mmCIF file of C-alpha atoms and ligand atoms in Angstrom:
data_model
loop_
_atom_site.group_PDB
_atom_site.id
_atom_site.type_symbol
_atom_site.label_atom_id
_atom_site.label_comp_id
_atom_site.label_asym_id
_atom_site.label_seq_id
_atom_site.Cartn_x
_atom_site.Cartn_y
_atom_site.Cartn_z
ATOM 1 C CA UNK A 1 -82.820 -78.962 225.059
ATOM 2 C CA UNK A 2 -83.854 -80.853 222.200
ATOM 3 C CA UNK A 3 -82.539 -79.016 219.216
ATOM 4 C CA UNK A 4 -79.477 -78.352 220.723
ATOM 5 C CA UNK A 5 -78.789 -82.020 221.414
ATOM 6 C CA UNK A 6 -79.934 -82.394 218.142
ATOM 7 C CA UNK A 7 -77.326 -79.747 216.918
ATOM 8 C CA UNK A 8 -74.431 -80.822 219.169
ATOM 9 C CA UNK A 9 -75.073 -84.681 217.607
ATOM 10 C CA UNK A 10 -74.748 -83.328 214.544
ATOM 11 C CA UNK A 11 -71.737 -81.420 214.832
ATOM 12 C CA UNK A 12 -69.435 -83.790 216.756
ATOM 13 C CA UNK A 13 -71.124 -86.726 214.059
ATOM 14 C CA UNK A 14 -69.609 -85.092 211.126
ATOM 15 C CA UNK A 15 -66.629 -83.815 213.241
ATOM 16 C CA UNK A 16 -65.558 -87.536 214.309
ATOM 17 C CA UNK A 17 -66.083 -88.998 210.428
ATOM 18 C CA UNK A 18 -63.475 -85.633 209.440
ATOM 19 C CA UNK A 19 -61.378 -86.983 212.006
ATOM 20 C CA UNK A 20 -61.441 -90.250 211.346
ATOM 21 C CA UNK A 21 -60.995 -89.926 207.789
ATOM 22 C CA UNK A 22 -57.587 -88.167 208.411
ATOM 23 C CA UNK A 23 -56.423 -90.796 210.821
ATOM 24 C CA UNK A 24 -52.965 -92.180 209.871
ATOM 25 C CA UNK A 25 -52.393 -89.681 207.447
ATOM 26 C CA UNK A 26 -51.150 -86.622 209.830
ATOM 27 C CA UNK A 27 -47.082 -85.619 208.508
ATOM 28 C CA UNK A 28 -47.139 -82.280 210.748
ATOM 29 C CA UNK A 29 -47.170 -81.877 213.785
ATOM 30 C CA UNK A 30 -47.573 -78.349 215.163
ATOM 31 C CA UNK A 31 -46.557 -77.361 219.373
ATOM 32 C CA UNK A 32 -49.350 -74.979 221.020
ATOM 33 C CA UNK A 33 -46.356 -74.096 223.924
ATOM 34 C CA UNK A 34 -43.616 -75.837 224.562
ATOM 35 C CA UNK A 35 -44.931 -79.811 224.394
ATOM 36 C CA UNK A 36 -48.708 -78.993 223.904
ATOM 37 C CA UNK A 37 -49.637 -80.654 220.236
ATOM 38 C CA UNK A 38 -51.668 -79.604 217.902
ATOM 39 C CA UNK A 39 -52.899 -80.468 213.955
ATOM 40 C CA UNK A 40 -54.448 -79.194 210.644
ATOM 41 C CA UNK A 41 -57.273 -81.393 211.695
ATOM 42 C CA UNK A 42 -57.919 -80.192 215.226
ATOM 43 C CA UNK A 43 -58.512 -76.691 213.438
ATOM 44 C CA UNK A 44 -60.944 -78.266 210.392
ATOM 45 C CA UNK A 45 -62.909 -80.101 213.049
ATOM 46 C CA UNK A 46 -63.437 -76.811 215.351
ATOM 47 C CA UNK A 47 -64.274 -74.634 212.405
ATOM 48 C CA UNK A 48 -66.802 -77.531 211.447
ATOM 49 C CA UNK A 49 -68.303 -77.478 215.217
ATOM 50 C CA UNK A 50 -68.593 -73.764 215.093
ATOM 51 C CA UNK A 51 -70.321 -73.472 211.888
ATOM 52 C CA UNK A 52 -72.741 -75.492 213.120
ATOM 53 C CA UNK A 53 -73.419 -74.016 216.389
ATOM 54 C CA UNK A 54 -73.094 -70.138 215.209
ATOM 55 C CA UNK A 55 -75.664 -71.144 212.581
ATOM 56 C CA UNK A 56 -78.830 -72.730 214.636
ATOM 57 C CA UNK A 57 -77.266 -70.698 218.060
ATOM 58 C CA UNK A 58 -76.442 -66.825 217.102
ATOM 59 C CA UNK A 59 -76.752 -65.810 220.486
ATOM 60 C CA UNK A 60 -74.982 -67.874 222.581
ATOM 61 C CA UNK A 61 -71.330 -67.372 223.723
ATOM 62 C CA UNK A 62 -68.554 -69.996 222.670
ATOM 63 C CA UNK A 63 -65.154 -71.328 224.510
ATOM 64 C CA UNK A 64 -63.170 -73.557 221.832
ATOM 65 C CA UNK A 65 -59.847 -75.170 222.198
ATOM 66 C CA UNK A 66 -58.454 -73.946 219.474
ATOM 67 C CA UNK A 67 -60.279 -70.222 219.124
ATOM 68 C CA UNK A 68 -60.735 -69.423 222.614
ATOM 69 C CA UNK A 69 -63.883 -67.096 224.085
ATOM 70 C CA UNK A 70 -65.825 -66.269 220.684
ATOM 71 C CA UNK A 71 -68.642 -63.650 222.050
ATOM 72 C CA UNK A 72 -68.662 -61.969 226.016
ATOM 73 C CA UNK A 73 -72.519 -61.133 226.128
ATOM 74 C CA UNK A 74 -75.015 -64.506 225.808
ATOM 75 C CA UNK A 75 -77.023 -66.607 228.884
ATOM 76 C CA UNK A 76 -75.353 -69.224 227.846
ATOM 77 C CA UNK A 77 -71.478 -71.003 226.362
ATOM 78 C CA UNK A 78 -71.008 -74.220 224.329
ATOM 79 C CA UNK A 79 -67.665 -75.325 225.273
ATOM 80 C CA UNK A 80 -65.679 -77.389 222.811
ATOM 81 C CA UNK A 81 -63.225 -79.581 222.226
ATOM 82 C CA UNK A 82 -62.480 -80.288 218.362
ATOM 83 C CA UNK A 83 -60.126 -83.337 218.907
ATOM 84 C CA UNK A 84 -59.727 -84.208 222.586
ATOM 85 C CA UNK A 85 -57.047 -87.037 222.656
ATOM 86 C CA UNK A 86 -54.198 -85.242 219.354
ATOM 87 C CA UNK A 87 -51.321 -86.738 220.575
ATOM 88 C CA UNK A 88 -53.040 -90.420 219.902
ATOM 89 C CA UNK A 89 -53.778 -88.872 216.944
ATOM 90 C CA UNK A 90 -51.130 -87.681 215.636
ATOM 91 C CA UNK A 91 -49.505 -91.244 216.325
ATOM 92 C CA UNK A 92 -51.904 -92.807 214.723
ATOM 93 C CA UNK A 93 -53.033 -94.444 218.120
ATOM 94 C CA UNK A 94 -57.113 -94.650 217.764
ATOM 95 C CA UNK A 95 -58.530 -93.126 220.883
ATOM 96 C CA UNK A 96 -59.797 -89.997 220.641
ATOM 97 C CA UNK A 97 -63.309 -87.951 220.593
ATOM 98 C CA UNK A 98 -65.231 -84.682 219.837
ATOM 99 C CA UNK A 99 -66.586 -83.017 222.955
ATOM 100 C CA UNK A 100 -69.164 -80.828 223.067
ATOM 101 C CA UNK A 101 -71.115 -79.153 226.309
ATOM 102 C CA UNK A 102 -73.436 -76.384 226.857
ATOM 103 C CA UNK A 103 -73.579 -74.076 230.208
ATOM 104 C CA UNK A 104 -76.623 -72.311 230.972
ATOM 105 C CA UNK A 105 -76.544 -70.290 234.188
ATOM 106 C CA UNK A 106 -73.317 -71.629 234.880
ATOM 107 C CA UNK A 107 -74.226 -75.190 235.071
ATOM 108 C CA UNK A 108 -73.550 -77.941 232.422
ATOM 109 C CA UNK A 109 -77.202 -78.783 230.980
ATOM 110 C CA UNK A 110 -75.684 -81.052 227.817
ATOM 111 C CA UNK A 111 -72.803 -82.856 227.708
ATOM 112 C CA UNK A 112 -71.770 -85.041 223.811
ATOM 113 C CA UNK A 113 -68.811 -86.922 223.467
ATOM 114 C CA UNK A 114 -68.116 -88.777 220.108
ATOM 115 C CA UNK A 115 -65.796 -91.470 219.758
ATOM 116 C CA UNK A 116 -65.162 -91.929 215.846
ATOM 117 C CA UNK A 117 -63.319 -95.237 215.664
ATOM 118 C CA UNK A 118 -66.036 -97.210 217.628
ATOM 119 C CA UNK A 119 -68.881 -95.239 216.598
ATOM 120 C CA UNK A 120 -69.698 -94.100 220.367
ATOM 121 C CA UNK A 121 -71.974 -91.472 220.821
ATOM 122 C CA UNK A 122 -72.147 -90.682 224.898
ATOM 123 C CA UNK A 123 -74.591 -87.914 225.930
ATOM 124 C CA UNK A 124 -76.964 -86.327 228.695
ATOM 125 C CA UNK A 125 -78.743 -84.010 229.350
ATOM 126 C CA UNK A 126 -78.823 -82.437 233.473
ATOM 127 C CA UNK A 127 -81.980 -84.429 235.162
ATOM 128 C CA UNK A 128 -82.318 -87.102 232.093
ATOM 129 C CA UNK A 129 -79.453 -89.844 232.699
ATOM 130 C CA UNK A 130 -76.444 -90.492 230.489
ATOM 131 C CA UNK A 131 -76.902 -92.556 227.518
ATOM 132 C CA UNK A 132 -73.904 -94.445 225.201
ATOM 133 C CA UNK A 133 -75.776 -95.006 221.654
ATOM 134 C CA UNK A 134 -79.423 -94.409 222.759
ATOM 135 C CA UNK A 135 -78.861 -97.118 225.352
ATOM 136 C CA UNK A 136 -79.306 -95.875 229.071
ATOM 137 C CA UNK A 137 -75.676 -96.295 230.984
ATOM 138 C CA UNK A 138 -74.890 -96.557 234.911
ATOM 139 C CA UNK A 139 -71.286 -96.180 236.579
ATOM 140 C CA UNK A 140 -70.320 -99.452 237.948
ATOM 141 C CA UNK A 141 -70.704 -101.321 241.331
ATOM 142 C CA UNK A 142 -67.454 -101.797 242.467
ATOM 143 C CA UNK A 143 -67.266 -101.010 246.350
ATOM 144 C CA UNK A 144 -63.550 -100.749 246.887
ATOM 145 C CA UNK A 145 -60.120 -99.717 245.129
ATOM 146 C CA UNK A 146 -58.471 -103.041 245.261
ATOM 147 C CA UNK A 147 -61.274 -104.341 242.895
ATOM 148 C CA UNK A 148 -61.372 -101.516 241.396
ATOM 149 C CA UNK A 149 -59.777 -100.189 237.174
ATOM 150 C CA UNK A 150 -58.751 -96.978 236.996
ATOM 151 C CA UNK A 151 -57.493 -94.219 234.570
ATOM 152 C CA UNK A 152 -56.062 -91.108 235.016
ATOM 153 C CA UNK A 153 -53.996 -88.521 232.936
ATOM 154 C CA UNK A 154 -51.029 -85.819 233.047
ATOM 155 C CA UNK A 155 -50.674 -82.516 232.011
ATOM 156 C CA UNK A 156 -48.019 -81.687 229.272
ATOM 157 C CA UNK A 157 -45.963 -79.599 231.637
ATOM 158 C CA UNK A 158 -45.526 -83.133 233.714
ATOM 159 C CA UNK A 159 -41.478 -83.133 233.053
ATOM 160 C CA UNK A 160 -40.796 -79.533 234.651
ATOM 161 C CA UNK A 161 -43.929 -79.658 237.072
ATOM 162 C CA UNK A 162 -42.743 -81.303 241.095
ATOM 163 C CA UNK A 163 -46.758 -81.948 241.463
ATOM 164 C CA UNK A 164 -46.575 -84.429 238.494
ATOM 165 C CA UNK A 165 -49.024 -87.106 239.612
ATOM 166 C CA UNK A 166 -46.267 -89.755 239.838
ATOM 167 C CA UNK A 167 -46.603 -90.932 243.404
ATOM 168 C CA UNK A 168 -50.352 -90.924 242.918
ATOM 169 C CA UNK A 169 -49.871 -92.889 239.981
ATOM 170 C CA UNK A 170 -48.121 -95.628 241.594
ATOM 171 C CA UNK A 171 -49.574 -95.690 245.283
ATOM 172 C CA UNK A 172 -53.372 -96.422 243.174
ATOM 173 C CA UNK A 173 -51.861 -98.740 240.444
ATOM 174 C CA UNK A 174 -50.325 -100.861 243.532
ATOM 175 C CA UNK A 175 -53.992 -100.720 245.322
ATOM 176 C CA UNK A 176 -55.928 -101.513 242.236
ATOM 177 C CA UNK A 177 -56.052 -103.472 239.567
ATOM 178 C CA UNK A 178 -54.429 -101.262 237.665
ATOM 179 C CA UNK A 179 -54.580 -97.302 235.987
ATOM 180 C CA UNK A 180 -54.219 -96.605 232.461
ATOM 181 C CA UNK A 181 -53.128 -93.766 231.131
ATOM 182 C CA UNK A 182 -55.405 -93.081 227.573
ATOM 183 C CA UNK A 183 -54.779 -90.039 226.565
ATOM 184 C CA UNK A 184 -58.386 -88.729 226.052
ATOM 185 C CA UNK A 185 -59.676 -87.286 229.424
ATOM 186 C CA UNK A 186 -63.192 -86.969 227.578
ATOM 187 C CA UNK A 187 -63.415 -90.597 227.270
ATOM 188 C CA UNK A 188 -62.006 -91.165 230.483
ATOM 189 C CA UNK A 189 -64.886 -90.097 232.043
ATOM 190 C CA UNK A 190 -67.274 -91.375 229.536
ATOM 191 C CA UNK A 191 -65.553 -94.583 230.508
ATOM 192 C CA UNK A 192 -66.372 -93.985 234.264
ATOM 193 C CA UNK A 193 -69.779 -93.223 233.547
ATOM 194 C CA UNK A 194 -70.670 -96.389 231.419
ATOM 195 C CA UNK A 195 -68.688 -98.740 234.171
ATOM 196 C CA UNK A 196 -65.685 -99.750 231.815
ATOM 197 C CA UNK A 197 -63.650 -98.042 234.763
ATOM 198 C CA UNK A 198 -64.316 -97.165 238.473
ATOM 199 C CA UNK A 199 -62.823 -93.631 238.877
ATOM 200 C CA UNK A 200 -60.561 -91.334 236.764
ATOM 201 C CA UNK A 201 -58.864 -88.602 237.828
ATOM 202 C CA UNK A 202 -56.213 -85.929 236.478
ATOM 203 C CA UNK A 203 -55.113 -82.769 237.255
ATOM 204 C CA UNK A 204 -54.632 -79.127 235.395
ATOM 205 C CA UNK A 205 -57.110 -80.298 232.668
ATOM 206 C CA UNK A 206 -59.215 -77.387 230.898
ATOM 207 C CA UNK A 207 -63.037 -76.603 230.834
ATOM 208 C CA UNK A 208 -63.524 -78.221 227.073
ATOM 209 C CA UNK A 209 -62.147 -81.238 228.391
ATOM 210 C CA UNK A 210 -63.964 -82.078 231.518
ATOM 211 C CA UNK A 211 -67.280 -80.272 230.833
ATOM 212 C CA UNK A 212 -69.123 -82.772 228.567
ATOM 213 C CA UNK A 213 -67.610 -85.705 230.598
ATOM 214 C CA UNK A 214 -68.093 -84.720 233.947
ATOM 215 C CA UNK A 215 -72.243 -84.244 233.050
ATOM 216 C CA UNK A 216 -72.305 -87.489 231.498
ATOM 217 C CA UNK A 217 -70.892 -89.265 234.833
ATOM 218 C CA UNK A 218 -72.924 -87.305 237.519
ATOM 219 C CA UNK A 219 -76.055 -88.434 235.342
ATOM 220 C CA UNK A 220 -74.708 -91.991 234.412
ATOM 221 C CA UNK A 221 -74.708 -92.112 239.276
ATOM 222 C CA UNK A 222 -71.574 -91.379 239.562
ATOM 223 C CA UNK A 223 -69.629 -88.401 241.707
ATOM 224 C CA UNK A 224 -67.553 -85.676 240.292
ATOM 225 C CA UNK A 225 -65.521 -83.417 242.793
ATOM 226 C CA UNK A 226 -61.932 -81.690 242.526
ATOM 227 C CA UNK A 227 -59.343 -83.797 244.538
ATOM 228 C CA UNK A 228 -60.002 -82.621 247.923
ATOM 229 C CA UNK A 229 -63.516 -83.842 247.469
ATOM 230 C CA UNK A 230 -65.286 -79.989 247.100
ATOM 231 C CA UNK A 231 -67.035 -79.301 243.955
ATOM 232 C CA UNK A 232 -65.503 -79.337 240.513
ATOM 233 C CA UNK A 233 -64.764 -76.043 238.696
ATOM 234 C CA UNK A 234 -64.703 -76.610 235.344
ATOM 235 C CA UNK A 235 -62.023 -73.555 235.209
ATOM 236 C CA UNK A 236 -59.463 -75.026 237.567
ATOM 237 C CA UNK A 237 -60.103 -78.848 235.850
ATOM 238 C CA UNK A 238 -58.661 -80.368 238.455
ATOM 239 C CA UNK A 239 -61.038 -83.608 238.537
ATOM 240 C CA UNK A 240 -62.153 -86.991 240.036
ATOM 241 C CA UNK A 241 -64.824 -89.142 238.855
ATOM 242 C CA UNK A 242 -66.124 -92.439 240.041
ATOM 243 C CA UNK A 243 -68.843 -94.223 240.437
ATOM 244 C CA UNK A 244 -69.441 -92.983 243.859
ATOM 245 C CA UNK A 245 -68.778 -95.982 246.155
ATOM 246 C CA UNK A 246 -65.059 -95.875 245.824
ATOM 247 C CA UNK A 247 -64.951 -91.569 245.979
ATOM 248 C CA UNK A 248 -63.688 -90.843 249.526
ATOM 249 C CA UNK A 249 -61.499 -93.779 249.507
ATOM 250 C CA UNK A 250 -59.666 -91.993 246.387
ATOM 251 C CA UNK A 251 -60.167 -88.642 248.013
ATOM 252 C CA UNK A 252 -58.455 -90.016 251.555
ATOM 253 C CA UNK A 253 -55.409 -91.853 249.227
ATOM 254 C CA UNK A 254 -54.959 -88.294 247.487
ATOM 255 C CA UNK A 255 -55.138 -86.486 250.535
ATOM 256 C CA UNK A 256 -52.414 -88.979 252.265
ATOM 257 C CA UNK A 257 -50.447 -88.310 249.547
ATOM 258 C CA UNK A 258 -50.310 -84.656 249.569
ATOM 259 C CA UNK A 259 -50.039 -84.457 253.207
ATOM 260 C CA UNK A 260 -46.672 -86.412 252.983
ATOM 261 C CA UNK A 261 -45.246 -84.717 249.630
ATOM 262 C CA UNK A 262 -45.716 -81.303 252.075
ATOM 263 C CA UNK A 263 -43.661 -82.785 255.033
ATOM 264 C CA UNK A 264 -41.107 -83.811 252.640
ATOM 265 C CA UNK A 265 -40.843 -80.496 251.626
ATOM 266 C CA UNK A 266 -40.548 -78.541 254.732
ATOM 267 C CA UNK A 267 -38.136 -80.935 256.280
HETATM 268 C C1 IPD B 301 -55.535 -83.807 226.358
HETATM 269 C C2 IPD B 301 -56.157 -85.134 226.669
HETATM 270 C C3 IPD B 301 -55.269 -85.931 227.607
HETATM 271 C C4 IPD B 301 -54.943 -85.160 228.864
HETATM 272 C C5 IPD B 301 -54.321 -83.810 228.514
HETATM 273 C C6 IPD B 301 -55.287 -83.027 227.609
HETATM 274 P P1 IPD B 301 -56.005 -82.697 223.967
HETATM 275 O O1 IPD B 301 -56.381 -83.037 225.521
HETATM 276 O O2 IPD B 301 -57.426 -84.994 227.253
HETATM 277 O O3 IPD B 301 -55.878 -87.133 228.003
HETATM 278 O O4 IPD B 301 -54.044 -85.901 229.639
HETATM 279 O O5 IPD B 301 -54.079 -83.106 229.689
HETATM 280 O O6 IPD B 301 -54.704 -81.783 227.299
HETATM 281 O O7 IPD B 301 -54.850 -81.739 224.005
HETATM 282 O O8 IPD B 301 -55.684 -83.957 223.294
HETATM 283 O O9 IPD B 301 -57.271 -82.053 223.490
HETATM 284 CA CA1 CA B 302 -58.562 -82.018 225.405
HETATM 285 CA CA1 CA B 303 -58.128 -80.884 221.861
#
């Protein structure tokens, strides 16, 4: 796996300085659907990435934000995310990243996630731990979600979609110290996995977002399910990741939650 970490550094290096060169400067603002945004510079920074990865990886398949599934036949698919965090972007707001994963036999095996602004480079590799700038990083301690800092995310659809995350926003953010909202889900996780926050979770996310991420907590300790607690697919994206000790607590707030939305709705 050395050359393509090697590779995958390289691309989401150059891809962050593109990005971060262009930052303030964006006066269009494109709509992939109805709310979904998109820039000129989410399109640069994917062509960059899959320059880079067609050249030293001919064979392998590709799934890109902005390009979709380049390639059916290969072992194995880099899954990318050119700008994971546009609509900070776009505003100017800096938090954001490049996100870059490989799958072999259906597994993550690398996950990089490049944060431009403060020149973060998280990474791992399945079976070698997760490491922020060549240092080794560990999810955090914290045994419960009252001590707990959370983040989570929501889907651009939220304003037409009944399973919107807003009770789950505000049953955790009253049992916690708080949840923030960031707007990147790759950092999100990168966040869990390095102990900044205990858990993150979000729902309808896509397989470039989570892919990288999720990796990078599982081998930083931490847990990564879907919401019921079963194991994440990457397809579905919907996601929680903590550091483990505070998982099932989540996972039993979640399912409390759900339980009583469904009575609601049947009475
Ligand atoms: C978005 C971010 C955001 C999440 C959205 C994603 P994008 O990705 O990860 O945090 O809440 O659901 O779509 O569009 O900026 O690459
Ligand atoms: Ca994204
Ligand atoms: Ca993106």
């Amino acid at each position: 796996m050395n050359k393509e970490r090697q590779v995958a550094f390289r691309a989401a290096l150059e891809a962050g300085s593109l990005i971060k060169e262009r930052l303030g400067q964006i006066t269009r603002i494109d709509y992939k659907g109805q709310f979904n945004l998109v820039t000129d510079v989410d399109k640069t920074s994917e062509t960059l990435i899959l320059d880079i990865l067609k050249e030293a990886f001919p064979e392998d398949r590709i799934l890109a934000e902005e390009s979709g599934s380049i390639r059916s036949e290969g072992q194995r698919r880099w899954l990318i995310d050119p700008l994971d965090g546009t609509t900070n972007f776009a505003h100017g707001y800096p938090f954001f990243c490049v996100s870059i994963a490989l799958e072999q036999n259906g597994q993550v095996a690398l996950g990089v996630v490049y944060n431009p602004i403060s020149d973060e480079l998280f990474y791992a590799v399945r079976g070698e731990g997760a490491f922020l700038n060549d240092e080794k990083i560990h999810v955090s301690m914290v045994e419960s979600i009252n001590e707990s800092l959370m983040a989570t995310g929501f889907p651009p659809d939220t304003r037409h979609s009944p399973i919107n995350n807003m009770s789950e926003f505000k049953t955790l953010t009253d049992m916690s110290h708080g949840v923030r909202r960031d707007g990147s889900a790759a950092l999100d996780l990168c966040y869990v996995a390095c102990g900044r926050i205990d858990a993150f979770w979000e729902r309808k996310l896509a397989p470039w977002d989570v892919a990288a991420g999720s990796l990078i907590v599982e081998e930083a300790g931490g847990k990564v399910s879907n919401l019921e607690g079963d194991a994440l697919d990457i397809d579905r994206g919907h996601i929680l990741a903590s550091n483990g000790l505070i998982h099932s607590q989540i996972i039993h707030v979640l399912h409390e939650l759900k339980a009583t939305r469904e009575e609601i709705s049947q009475s």
